[in-house]
CSV table of C-alpha atoms and ligand atoms in Angstrom, one decimal:
chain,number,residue,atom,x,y,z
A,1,UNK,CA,60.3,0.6,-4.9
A,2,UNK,CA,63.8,0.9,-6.6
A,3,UNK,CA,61.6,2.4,-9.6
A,4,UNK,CA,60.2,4.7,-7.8
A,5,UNK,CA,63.4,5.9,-7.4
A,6,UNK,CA,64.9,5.8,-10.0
A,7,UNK,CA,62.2,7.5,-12.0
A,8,UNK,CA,63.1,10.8,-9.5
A,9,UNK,CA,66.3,10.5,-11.3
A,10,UNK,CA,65.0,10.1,-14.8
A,11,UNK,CA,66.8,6.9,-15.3
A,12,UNK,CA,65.1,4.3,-16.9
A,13,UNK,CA,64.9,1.0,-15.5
A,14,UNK,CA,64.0,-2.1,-17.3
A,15,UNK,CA,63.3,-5.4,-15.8
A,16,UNK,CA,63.7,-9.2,-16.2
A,17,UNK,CA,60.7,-10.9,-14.7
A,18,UNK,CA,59.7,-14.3,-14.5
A,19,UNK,CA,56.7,-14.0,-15.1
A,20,UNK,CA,54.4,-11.2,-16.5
A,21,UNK,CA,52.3,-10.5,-13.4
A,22,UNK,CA,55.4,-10.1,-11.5
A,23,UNK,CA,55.3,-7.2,-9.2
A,24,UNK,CA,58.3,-5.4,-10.8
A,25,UNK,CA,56.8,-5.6,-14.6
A,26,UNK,CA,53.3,-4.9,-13.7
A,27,UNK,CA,55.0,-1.4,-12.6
A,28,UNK,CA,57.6,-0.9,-15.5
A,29,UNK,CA,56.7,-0.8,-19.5
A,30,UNK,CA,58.3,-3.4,-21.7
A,31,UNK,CA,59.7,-5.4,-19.1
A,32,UNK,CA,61.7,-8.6,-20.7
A,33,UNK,CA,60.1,-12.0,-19.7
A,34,UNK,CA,62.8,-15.0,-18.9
A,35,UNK,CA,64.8,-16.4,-16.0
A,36,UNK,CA,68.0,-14.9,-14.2
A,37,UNK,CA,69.0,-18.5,-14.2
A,38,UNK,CA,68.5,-18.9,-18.6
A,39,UNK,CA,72.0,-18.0,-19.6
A,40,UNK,CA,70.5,-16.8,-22.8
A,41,UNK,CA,68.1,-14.7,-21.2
A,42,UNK,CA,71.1,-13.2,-19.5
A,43,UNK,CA,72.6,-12.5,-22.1
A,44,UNK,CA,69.6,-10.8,-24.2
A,45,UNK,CA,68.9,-8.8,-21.0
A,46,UNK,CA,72.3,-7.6,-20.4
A,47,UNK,CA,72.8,-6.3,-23.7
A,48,UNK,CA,70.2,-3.9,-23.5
A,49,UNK,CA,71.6,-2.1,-20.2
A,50,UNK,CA,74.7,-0.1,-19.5
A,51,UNK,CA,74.4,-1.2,-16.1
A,52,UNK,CA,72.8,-4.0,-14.8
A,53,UNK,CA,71.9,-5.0,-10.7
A,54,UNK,CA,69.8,-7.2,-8.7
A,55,UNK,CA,67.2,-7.3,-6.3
A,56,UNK,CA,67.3,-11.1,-5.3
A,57,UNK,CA,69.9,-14.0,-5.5
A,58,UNK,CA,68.5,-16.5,-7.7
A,59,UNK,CA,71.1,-16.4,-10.5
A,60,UNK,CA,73.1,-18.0,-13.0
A,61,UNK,CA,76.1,-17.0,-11.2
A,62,UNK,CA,78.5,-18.7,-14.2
A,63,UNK,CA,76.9,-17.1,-16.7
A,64,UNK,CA,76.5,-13.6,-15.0
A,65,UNK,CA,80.9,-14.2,-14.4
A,66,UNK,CA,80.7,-14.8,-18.5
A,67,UNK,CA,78.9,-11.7,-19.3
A,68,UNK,CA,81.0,-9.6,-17.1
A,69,UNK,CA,84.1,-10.7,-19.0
A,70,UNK,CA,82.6,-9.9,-22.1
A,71,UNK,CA,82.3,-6.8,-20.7
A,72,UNK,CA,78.4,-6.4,-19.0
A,73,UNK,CA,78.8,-3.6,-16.3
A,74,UNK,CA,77.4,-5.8,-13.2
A,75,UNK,CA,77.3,-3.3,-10.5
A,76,UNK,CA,77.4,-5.2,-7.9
A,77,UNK,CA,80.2,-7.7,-9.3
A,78,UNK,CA,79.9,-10.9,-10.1
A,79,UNK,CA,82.3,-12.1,-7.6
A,80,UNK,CA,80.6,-10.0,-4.8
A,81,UNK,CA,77.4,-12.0,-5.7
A,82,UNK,CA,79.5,-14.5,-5.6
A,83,UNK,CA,80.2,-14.2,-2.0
A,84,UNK,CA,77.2,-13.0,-0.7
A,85,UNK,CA,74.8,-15.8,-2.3
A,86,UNK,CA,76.3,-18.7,-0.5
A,87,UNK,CA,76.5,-18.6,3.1
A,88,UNK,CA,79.3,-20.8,3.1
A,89,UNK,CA,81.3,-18.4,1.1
A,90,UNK,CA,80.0,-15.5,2.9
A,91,UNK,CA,81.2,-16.9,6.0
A,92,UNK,CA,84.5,-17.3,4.9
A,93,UNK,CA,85.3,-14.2,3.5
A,94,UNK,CA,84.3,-12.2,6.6
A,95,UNK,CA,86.0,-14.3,9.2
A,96,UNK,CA,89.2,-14.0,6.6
A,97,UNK,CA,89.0,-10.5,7.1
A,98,UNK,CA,88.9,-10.4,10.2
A,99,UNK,CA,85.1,-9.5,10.8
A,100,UNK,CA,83.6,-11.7,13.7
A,101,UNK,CA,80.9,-14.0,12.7
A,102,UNK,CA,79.2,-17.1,14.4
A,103,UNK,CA,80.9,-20.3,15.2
A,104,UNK,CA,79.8,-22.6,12.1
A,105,UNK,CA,80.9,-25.4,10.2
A,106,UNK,CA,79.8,-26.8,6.6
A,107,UNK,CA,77.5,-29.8,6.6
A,108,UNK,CA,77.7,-32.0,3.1
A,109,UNK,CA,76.7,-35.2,4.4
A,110,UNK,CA,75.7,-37.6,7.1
A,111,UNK,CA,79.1,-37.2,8.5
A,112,UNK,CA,79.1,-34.0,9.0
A,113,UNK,CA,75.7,-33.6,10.3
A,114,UNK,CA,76.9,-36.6,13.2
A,115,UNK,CA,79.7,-34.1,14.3
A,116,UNK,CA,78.6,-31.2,14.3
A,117,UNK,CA,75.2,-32.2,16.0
A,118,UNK,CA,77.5,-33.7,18.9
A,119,UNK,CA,79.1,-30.6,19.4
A,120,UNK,CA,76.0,-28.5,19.2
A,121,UNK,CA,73.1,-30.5,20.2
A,122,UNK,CA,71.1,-27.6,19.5
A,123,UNK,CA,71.9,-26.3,16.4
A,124,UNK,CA,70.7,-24.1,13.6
A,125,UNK,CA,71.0,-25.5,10.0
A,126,UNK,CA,71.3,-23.6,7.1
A,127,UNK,CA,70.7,-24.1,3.1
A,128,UNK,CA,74.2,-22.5,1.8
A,129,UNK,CA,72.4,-21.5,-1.1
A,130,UNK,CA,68.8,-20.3,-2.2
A,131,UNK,CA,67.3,-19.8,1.5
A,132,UNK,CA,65.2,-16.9,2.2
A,133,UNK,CA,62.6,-15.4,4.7
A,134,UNK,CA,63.5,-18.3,7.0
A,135,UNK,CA,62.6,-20.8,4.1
A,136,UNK,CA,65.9,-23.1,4.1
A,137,UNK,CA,66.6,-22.3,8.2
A,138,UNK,CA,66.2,-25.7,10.5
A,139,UNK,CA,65.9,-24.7,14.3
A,140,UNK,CA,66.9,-28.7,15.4
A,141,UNK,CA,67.2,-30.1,18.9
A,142,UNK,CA,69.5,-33.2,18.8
A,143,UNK,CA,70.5,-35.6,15.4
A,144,UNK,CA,67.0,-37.2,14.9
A,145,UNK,CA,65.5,-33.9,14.2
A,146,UNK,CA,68.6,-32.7,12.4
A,147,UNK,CA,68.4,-35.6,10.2
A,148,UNK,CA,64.8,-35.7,9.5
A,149,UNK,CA,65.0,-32.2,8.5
A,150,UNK,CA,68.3,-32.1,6.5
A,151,UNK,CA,68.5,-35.5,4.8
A,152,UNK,CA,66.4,-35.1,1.7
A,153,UNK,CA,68.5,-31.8,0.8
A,154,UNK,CA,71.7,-33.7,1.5
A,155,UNK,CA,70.7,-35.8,-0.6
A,156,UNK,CA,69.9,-33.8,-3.6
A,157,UNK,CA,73.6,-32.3,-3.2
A,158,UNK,CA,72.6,-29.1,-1.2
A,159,UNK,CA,75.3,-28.5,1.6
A,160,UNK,CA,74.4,-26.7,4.6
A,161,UNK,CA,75.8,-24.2,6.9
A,162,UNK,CA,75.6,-25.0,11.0
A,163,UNK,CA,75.6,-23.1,13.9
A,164,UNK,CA,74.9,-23.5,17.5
A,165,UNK,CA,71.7,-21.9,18.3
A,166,UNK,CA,72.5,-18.8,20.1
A,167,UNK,CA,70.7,-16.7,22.3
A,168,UNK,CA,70.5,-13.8,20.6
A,169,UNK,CA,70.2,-10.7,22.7
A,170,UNK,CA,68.9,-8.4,19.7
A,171,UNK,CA,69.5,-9.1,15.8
A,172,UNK,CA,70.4,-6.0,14.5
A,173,UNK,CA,70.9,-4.9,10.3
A,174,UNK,CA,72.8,-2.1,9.0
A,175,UNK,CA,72.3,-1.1,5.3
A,176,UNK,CA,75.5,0.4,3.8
A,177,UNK,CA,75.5,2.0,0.3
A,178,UNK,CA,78.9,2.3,-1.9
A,179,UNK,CA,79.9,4.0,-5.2
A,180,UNK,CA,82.0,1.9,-7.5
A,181,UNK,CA,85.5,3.9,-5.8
A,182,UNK,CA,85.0,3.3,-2.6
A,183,UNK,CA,82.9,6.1,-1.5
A,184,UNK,CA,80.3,4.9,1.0
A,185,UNK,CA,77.7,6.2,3.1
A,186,UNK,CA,75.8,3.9,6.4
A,187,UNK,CA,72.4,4.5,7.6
A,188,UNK,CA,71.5,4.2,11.5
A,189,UNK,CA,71.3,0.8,12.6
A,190,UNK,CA,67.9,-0.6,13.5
A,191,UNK,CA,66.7,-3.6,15.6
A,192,UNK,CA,64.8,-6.6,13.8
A,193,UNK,CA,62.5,-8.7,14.9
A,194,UNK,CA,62.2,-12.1,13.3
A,195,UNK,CA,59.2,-14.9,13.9
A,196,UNK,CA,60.3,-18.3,12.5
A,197,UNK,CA,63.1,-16.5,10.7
A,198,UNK,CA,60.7,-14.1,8.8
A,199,UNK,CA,61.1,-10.2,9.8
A,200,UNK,CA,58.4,-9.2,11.0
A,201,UNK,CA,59.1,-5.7,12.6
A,202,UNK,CA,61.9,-3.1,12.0
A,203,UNK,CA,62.8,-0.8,14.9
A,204,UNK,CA,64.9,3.0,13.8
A,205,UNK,CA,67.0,3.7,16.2
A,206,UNK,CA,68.0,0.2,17.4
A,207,UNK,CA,68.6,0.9,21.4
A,208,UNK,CA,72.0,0.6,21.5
A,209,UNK,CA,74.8,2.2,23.7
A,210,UNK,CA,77.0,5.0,21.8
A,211,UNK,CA,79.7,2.5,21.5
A,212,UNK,CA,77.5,-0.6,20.2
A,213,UNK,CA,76.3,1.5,17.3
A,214,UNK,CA,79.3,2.8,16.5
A,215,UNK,CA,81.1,-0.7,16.6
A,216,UNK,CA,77.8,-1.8,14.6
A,217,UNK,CA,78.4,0.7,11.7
A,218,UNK,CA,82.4,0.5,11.5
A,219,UNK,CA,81.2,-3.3,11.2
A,220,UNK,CA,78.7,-2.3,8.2
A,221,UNK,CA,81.5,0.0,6.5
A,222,UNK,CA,84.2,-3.1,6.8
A,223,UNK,CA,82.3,-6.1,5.5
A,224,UNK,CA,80.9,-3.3,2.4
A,225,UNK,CA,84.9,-3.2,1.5
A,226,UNK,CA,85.9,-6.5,2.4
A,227,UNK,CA,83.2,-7.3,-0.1
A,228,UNK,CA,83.5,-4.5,-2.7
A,229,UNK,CA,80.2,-4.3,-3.0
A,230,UNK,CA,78.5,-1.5,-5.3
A,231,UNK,CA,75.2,-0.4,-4.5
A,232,UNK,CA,73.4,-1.4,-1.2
A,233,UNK,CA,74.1,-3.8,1.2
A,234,UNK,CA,72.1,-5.1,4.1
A,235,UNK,CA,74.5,-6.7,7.1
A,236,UNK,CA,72.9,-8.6,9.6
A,237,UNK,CA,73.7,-8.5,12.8
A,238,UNK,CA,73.6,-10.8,16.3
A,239,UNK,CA,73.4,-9.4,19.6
A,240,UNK,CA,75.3,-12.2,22.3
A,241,UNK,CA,76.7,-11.5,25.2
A,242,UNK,CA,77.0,-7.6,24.5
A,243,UNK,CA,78.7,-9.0,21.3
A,244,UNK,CA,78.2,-8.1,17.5
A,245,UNK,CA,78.8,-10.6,15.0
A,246,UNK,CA,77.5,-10.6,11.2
A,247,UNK,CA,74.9,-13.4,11.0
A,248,UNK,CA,74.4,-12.5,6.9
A,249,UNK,CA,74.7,-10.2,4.2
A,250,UNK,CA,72.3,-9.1,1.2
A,251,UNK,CA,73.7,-6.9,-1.9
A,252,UNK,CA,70.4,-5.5,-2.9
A,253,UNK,CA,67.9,-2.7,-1.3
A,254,UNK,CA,66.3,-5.4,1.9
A,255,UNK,CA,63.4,-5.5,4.0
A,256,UNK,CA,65.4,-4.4,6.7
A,257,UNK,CA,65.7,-1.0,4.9
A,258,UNK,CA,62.3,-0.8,3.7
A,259,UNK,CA,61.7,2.5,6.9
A,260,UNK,CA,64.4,4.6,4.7
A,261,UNK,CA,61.7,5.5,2.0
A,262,UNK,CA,60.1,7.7,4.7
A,263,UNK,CA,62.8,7.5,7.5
A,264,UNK,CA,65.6,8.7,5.7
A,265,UNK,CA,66.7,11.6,3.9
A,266,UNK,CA,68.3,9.7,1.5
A,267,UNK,CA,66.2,5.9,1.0
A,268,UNK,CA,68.3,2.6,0.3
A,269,UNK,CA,66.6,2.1,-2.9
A,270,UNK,CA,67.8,6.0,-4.0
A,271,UNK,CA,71.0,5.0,-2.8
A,272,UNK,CA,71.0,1.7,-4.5
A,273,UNK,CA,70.2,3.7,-8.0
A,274,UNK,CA,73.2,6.1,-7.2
A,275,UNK,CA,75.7,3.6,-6.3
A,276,UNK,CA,75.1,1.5,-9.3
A,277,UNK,CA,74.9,4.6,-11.4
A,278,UNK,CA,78.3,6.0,-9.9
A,279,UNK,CA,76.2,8.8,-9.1
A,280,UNK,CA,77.0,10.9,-6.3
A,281,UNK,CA,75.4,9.4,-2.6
A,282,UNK,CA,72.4,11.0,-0.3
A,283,UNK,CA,72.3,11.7,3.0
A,284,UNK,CA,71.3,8.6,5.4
A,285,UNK,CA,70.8,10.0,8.5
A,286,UNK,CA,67.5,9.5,9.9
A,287,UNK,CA,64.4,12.0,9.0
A,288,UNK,CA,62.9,11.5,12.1
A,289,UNK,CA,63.0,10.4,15.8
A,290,UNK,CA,61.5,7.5,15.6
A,291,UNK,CA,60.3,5.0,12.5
A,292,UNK,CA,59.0,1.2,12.9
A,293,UNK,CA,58.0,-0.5,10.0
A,294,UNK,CA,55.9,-3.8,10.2
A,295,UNK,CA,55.7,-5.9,7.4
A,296,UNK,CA,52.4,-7.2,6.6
A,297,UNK,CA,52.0,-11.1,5.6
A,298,UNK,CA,49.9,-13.2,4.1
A,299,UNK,CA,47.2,-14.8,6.1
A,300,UNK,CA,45.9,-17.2,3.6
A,301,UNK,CA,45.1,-17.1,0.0
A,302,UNK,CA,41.6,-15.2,0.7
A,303,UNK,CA,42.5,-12.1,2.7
A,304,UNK,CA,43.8,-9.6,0.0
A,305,UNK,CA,45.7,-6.4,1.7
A,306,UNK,CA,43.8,-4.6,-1.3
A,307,UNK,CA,41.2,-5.6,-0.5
A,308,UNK,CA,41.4,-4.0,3.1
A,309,UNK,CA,42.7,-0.7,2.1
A,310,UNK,CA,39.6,1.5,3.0
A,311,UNK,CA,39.7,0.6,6.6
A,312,UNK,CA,43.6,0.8,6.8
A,313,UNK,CA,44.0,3.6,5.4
A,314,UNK,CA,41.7,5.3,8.2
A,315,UNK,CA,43.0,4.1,10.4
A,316,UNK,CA,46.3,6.1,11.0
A,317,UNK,CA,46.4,9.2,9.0
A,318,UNK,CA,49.9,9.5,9.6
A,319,UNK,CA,51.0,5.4,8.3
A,320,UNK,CA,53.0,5.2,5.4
A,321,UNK,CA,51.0,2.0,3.8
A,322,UNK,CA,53.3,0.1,0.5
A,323,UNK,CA,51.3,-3.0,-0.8
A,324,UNK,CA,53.5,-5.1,-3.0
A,325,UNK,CA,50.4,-6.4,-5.5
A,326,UNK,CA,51.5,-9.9,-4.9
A,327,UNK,CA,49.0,-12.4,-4.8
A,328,UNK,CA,48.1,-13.6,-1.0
A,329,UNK,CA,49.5,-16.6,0.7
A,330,UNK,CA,50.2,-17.9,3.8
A,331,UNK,CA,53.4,-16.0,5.4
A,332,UNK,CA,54.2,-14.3,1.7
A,333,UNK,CA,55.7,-10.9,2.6
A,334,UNK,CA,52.5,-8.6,0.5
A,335,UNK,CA,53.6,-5.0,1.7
A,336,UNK,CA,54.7,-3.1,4.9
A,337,UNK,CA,53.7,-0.1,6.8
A,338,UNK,CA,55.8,2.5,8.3
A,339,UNK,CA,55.3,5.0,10.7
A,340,UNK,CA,57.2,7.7,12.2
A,341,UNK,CA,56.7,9.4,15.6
A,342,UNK,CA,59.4,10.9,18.6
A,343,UNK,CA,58.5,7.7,20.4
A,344,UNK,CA,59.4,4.0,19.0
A,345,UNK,CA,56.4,2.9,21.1
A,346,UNK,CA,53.9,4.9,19.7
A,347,UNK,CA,55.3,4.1,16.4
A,348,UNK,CA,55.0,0.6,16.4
A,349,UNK,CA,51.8,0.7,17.9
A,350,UNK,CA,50.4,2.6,15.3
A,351,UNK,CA,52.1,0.4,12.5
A,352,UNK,CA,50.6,-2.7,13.9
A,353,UNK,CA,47.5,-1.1,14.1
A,354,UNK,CA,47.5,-0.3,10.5
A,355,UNK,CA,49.2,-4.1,9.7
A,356,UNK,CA,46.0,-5.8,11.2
A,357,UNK,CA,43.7,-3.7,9.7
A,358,UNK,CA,45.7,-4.7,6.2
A,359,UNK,CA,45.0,-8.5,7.1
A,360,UNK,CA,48.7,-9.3,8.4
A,361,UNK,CA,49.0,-12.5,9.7
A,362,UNK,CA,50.0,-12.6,13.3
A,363,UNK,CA,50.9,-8.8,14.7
A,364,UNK,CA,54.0,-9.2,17.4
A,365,UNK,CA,52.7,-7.8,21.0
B,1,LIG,N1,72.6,-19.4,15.2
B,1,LIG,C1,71.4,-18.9,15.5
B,1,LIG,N2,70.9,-18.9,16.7
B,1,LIG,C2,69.6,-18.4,17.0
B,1,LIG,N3,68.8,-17.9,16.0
B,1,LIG,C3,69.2,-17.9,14.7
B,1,LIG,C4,70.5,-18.4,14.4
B,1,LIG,N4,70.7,-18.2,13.1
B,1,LIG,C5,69.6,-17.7,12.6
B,1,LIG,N5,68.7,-17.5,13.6
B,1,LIG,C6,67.3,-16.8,13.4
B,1,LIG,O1,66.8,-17.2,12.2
B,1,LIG,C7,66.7,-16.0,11.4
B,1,LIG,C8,66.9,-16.3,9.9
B,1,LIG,O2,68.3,-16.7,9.8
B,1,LIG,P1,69.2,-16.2,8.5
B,1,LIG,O3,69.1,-14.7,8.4
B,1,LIG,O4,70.5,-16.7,8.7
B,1,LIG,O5,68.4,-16.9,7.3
B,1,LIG,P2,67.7,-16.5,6.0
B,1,LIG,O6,66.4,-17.3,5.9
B,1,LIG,O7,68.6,-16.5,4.9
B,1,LIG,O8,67.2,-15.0,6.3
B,1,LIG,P3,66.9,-13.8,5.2
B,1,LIG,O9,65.4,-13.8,5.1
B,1,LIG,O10,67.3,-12.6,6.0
B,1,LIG,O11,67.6,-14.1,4.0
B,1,LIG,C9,67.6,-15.0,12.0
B,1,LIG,O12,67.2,-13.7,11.7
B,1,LIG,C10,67.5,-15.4,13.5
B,1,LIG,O13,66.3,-14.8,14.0
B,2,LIG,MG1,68.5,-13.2,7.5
């Protein structure tokens, strides 16, 4: 989706891909085979680009800090990847700056685990590092479960983040896209919905009083400087008690964005080439009333979206349909389908309708 984008703009993207049936090389020529955690790889890769971003977190964060002070344009910086890939880290950076964020404490060992499981017998335990899509979240209730699910990773070295488990009234994101001076723009916040930690459903507008949004995109605009990011960054937000904290933060085009290809003047991944490219930013503001995108997810290793696009695509004229080419599996993210109408009803309705007809696993009501 980023290429698409960027090929608007006649700028030409390359790609490192693990693997040669990756989605992003099966859509871009020449695309360089190797791992963002192979320094050399790195290396090789960088050397080709004048500027080089990221769409996911699994990097050799060392060796990306090397290349940088050899003098690799990383737009964003290695030190705001730096930040943003641990949730440790992230944590501390925002609640330094003042930006309110859940209670939590860090959780590298069995001591830790005991105390922080007596102050929150409910508790939500977090990989630091390398989690995604809910993969790496533990929803425990009391120290047996906690240990059961934590131990092994303890063991292995990984620490983790806890929180008590909230009740959230809404989780909100807000994507925010920045030049390399400062110049920023933010898009409307919209409401997520997550099953088992996975987004499932993206709601544009979020319904929110005047001054919740407001408060919701000053947040987006501070934690985008506190953490100098370039490019586009997703902040995820928490709902308590009329309250808005920043659960967690992305600095790469995110699912929560995917409804500003079509519900946007300007998308996130547009934005995302700009801001890397210190090319002037578009307009965010919202194309239409009304936009829901629901994601569509792997049911099994048989039921292939592709497969399924006949039906789908009859069955809602109006649905924007993006199929990822991904392979099908149980709860993989394969594509999502967006829909705009004046109502927010009416559009999620239709999306689901659309997402079933794709295969999705499990449609919300
Ligand atoms: N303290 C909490 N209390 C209640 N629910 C929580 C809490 N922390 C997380 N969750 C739920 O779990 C989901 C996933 O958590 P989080 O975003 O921190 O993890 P993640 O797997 O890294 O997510 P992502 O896929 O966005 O990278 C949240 O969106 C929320 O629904
Ligand atoms: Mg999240």
């Amino acid at each position: 989706m980023t290429h698409q984008a960027a090929i608007s703009l006649a700028i030409e993207l390359r790609f490192l891909a693990d693997r040669l049936h990756d989605p992003a090389s099966t859509v871009a020529p020449g695309a360089r085979i190797g791992s963002a955690l192979d320094p050399e790889a790195l290396r090789q890769f960088t050397e080709e680009c004048d500027v080089v971003t990221f769409d996911h977190e699994v990097v050799d964060l060392d060796a990306l800090a090397d290349l940088e002070a050899a003098g690799a344009v990383l737009r964003p910086s290695a030190r705001t990847l730096r930040i943003v890939a641990d949730k440790l880290s992230m944590r501390s950076a925002l609640a330094e700056a003042g930006i309110p964020v859940p209670p939590s404490a860090p959780v590298e060992g069995s001591t830790d685990l005991e105390r922080v499981m007596g102050d929150w017998p409910k508790a939500v335990l977090k990989l630091s590092h390398g989690g995604y899509d809910g993969r790496g979240v533990f929803m425990v209730d009391g120290w047996e479960e906690a240990f059961e699910a934590v131990a092994g990773h303890l063991a292995e070295g990984s620490p983790f983040i806890a929180e008590p488990h909230l009740e959230l009234e809404r989780e909100l994101a807000v994507m925010v896209a920045r030049r390399p001076g400062g110049q920023l723009v933010i898009y409307e916040p919209v409401e997520t919905f997550q099953v088992d930690g996975q987004c499932r459903r993206i709601t544009m507008p979020a319904p929110l009083s005047g001054d919740l949004r407001r408060q919701a995109m000053d947040l987006g605009r501070a934690v985008a400087e506190t953490v100098d990011v370039v490019g586009i960054l997703a902040v995820e937000l928490f709902v308590v008690d009329g309250q808005l904290t920043v659960n967690e933060l992305a600095a790469r085009p995110h699912n929560s964005g995917h409804h500003t290809i079509e519900a946007a003047t300007t998308s996130q991944f547009e934005n995302h080439v700009r801001g890397v490219m210190d090319l002037p930013l578009g307009d965010p503001s919202p194309a239409c009333t009304a936009a829901v995108t629901v994601n569509v997810i792997g049911r099994d290793t048989e039921t292939d979206p592709r497969d399924l696009l006949t039906t789908a695509l009859s069955v809602e004229p109006r649905a924007h349909i993006h199929l990822y080419g991904k392979q099908p599996r149980h709860n993989r993210k394969l594509g999502h389908v967006t829909v705009c109408d004046d109502q927010p009803e009416a559009a999620a309705e239709a999306a689901q309708r659309v997402a079933e007809a794709l295969g999705s696993l499990e449609v919300m009501g």
